Amino acid sequence: EWKSHLEPKKNDVESIKKDIVQQTLETVCRNPYNLDNLAVYQATAHTVRDRLLQDWNLTQEAIHDQNPKRCYYLSMEFLIGRALDNALYCLQAKDNYKQSVKDLGFNLEDLLEQERDAALGNGGLGRLAACYMDAAATLDYPTWGYGLRYQYGIFKQIINGEGYQTEMPDYWLNPNGNPWEFPRTDIKYEVQFYGYVATKVNEKGESRMSWEGGDRVQAMAYDVPIPGFGTKGCGNIRLWSSKPLKTFDFASFNDGDYERSVADQTKAENLTSVLYPNDNHNVGKELRLKQEYFFVSASLQDIIHRFKHTNSAWKDFPDKVAVQLNDTHPTLAIPELQRILIDIEGLEWDDAWDIVTRVFAFTNHTVLPEALECWSVPMMEKILPRHMQIVYDINLFFLQKFEKVFQNDRDMLNRVSIIEESNPQQVRMAYLAVVGSHTVNGVAALHSELIKTELFSEFIKYYGPDKFINITNGITPRRWLYQANPMLRNLITETLKSEKWVTHLDELKGLKKHAEDTAFQKKWMNVKLQNKIRLADWIKRNLDITVDPHALFDIQVKRIHEYKRQFMNILSVIYRYKNIQLLSEEERKDLVPRVVIFGGKSAPGYYIAKMVIKLITTVAQVVNNDESINDLLKVVYIPDYNVSLAEIIVPASDLSQHISTAGTEASGTSNMKFVLNGGLILGTVDGANIEIRDEIGAENIFMFGTLSDQVADIRHRQKYHGVPIDPNLQVVLHAIQSGEFGGFETASVFGPLINTLTYGGDYYLISADFEQYLDAHDRVDALFKDTTTWAKKSILCTSGMGFFSADRATREYADKIWNLKPITLE
Ligand code: DL6
């Protein structure tokens, strides 16, 4: 009866218009005399949401009926960006929507601009999670994401009048409701904190530990539909929001104590109110630990609830459920599942541990020591007393087994212990994740090697190498080419005579045979020019800086971090500027004009990174106002870099920079986005740059710098013999110190930054790499003058990127780790 009333939504123009009008009147409650872009955006979004919901229901029904093994991707971050444009493409309804909106007197592109980015992530790790959800939906895998519904995503970055970063809260949730989520008021779980551990006798008369007392909050689910491309299906990310168990303390209210009456509510809601704004940096704050536990507790309760519906036995749990831990942030899921199995479900330790270690797999995203999560034991004992006991037991049993293999090596036991014997003691979350998972993966070939030889080298000796694998990251071609670069999309489709490449990215290799075709090169480079004009217009409109779209656009956009070396980039810009000043009119004619574009946020408490931003903005001020250099150089800082801006920036690059100190950038994913869009890259021999080189050909990438296996030696030498400052770098540092950028007072502000090179030991090897870096820039300039060769390389870049599709990466996870098959959709 129910199904017979289900009328599938139609995507012809008349039906769409009817739906938009209806949503405007009935959901947004506005009438034709009282309309603006925001209201029509909301109505339009609701019509799209209805269409997604149909696919969502179809998928969930199919999963329910087929009851396959399911995978859950646990990630504290999902950096999704905007949803409307992406959904329209996935539904293959963009053209008809454009027409419908036009007929109703609006412009679809203006409506798209109304949407706030869902920015529930810091950078690469969160964006990767979003790409994998897109791929899993496209490939019909029964995969759900689990995350937190932060009320405030990553902060909004303002560059103030003095050129410093300041932060504003990102209230991304539209007060009139977010059309891209479905609140599930009926899906709620209690989450406990603090309290104590007692012994209790269960129904079978067995003595069991029990976590008692403490505080409780509620986790409520919000579902975010994730459309796939070219499928009838639709994926899901379930985000948890914290709510008080009881909203209101009536007793206090009646006593006139208003503040107390709402205190519990505020305290509970605070838990998921804000995303911690650190990328590759661990701060060890109590609220963050609570967020992590809240997240895994709610997710596991939900997963178990669903599993129990299938009436399967616990021993079958690992055949029905795979859980991927996106970095260590959800690692508490390991002791939490063990706790549920032994304390609540009554399993024996060994049986429970066997289940746990067959369910979880762990992705490591960093080898930087400052990013590795450690939680103080006293803090854990206070907030999660039972988990702390379980972690001790996990460690004890692991060390006992380890000791049998490596007898009498106390030092080694200390090194692999999950508990670090510091003061206070710390729980090493990465070690807990390794011990509790069946598979550990790194995110690019070099990174996965470093994991084996450095980070977890002692564990390999015990487990053998098979537990540690590589799955090189991938990006979704839907958002990062099809949607972000419509002109290139059309040219590729027209050339390959098919759109198959959108879901089979290897098809791009079909472009290779056109790489030397002059007519094709012309069309290709015209697309690039149009995208550069689009970005130049954005820069003019938003920053009032004029840049010439014919200049070489040289872009570095990513989180600001010492290891990513934006500092080295701006130092080379100063070098370039000073060189231009020295040249005669005649010599200048030979120069390639450059626009150097930076973007990215610094963690609010990261002083040195903030100084790098200040240096870039100060140099920009001076260079952009120096008429004597005839626009041969422009420097632009794009504030508040986010997914939506990346969609405009990435297609517009001639050159992008990925110049981390070798061995520090686990993979990088923006490198993939730029190359996919025909941008050449200037990069170090690090992360996925290496595999990009192997795929597109070494002759199509500008590579330079120290190799990762040389870094330790250089650091050692610098530590004991001081840092030999490169002579060109010396000139640049002198220019800064003598006040050429912002005067003497500003120069002193840069003191601590310069000290990181000189007295600080130049840990990131800027001086050691500087000469090679400048050489690489010379090679870039020389090649850019040869427009034909540049065009050929640009085409070869795109054509070689098939491997870096998120579809390939997701399939690898499904085959090598999750043992997961796609569902069938009728
Ligand atoms: O794997 C996604 C992304 C990599 O591409 C970056 O190279 C890496 O820095 C980043 N790692 C993190 C680690 N954060 N923590 N915690 O964001 O992951």
Short mmCIF file of C-alpha atoms and ligand atoms in Angstrom, two decimals, residues 123-126 128 278-281 327-329 364-366 371 373 443 473 563-564 664-669, ligand 1:
data_model
loop_
_atom_site.label_atom_id
_atom_site.label_comp_id
_atom_site.label_asym_id
_atom_site.label_seq_id
_atom_site.Cartn_x
_atom_site.Cartn_y
_atom_site.Cartn_z
CA GLY A 123 42.54 19.91 5.67
CA GLY A 124 43.68 16.83 3.77
CA LEU A 125 42.47 14.21 6.22
CA GLY A 126 38.90 15.51 6.30
CA LEU A 128 40.02 12.65 1.91
CA ASN A 278 44.61 21.77 14.47
CA ASP A 279 46.04 20.04 11.46
CA ASN A 280 48.88 17.64 12.12
CA HIS A 281 49.15 18.82 15.71
CA ASP A 327 43.79 8.27 11.93
CA THR A 328 43.98 7.66 15.67
CA HIS A 329 41.13 10.04 16.57
CA ASN A 364 47.90 6.42 9.63
CA HIS A 365 48.14 9.90 8.08
CA THR A 366 51.29 11.33 9.56
CA ALA A 371 50.83 15.09 15.46
CA GLU A 373 48.07 11.52 19.69
CA VAL A 443 48.57 6.85 2.45
CA ASN A 473 45.27 8.38 -1.49
CA TYR A 563 56.91 21.40 7.26
CA LYS A 564 54.98 22.52 4.16
CA THR A 664 57.15 14.93 6.22
CA GLU A 665 54.06 15.12 3.96
CA ALA A 666 52.37 11.74 4.21
CA SER A 667 50.74 12.07 0.81
CA GLY A 668 49.17 15.39 -0.07
CA THR A 669 46.02 15.36 -2.15
O1 DL6 B 1 45.88 11.35 4.03
C1 DL6 B 1 45.30 12.60 3.93
C2 DL6 B 1 46.25 13.66 4.39
C3 DL6 B 1 47.58 13.61 3.68
O2 DL6 B 1 47.38 13.82 2.31
C4 DL6 B 1 48.51 14.68 4.23
O3 DL6 B 1 49.77 14.55 3.66
C5 DL6 B 1 48.62 14.53 5.72
O4 DL6 B 1 49.35 15.59 6.27
C6 DL6 B 1 47.24 14.49 6.36
N1 DL6 B 1 47.44 14.13 7.73
C7 DL6 B 1 46.78 14.67 8.72
C8 DL6 B 1 47.13 14.11 10.04
N2 DL6 B 1 46.43 14.80 10.98
N3 DL6 B 1 46.27 14.47 12.07
N4 DL6 B 1 46.12 14.21 13.06
O5 DL6 B 1 45.95 15.53 8.56
O6 DL6 B 1 46.45 13.48 5.77
#
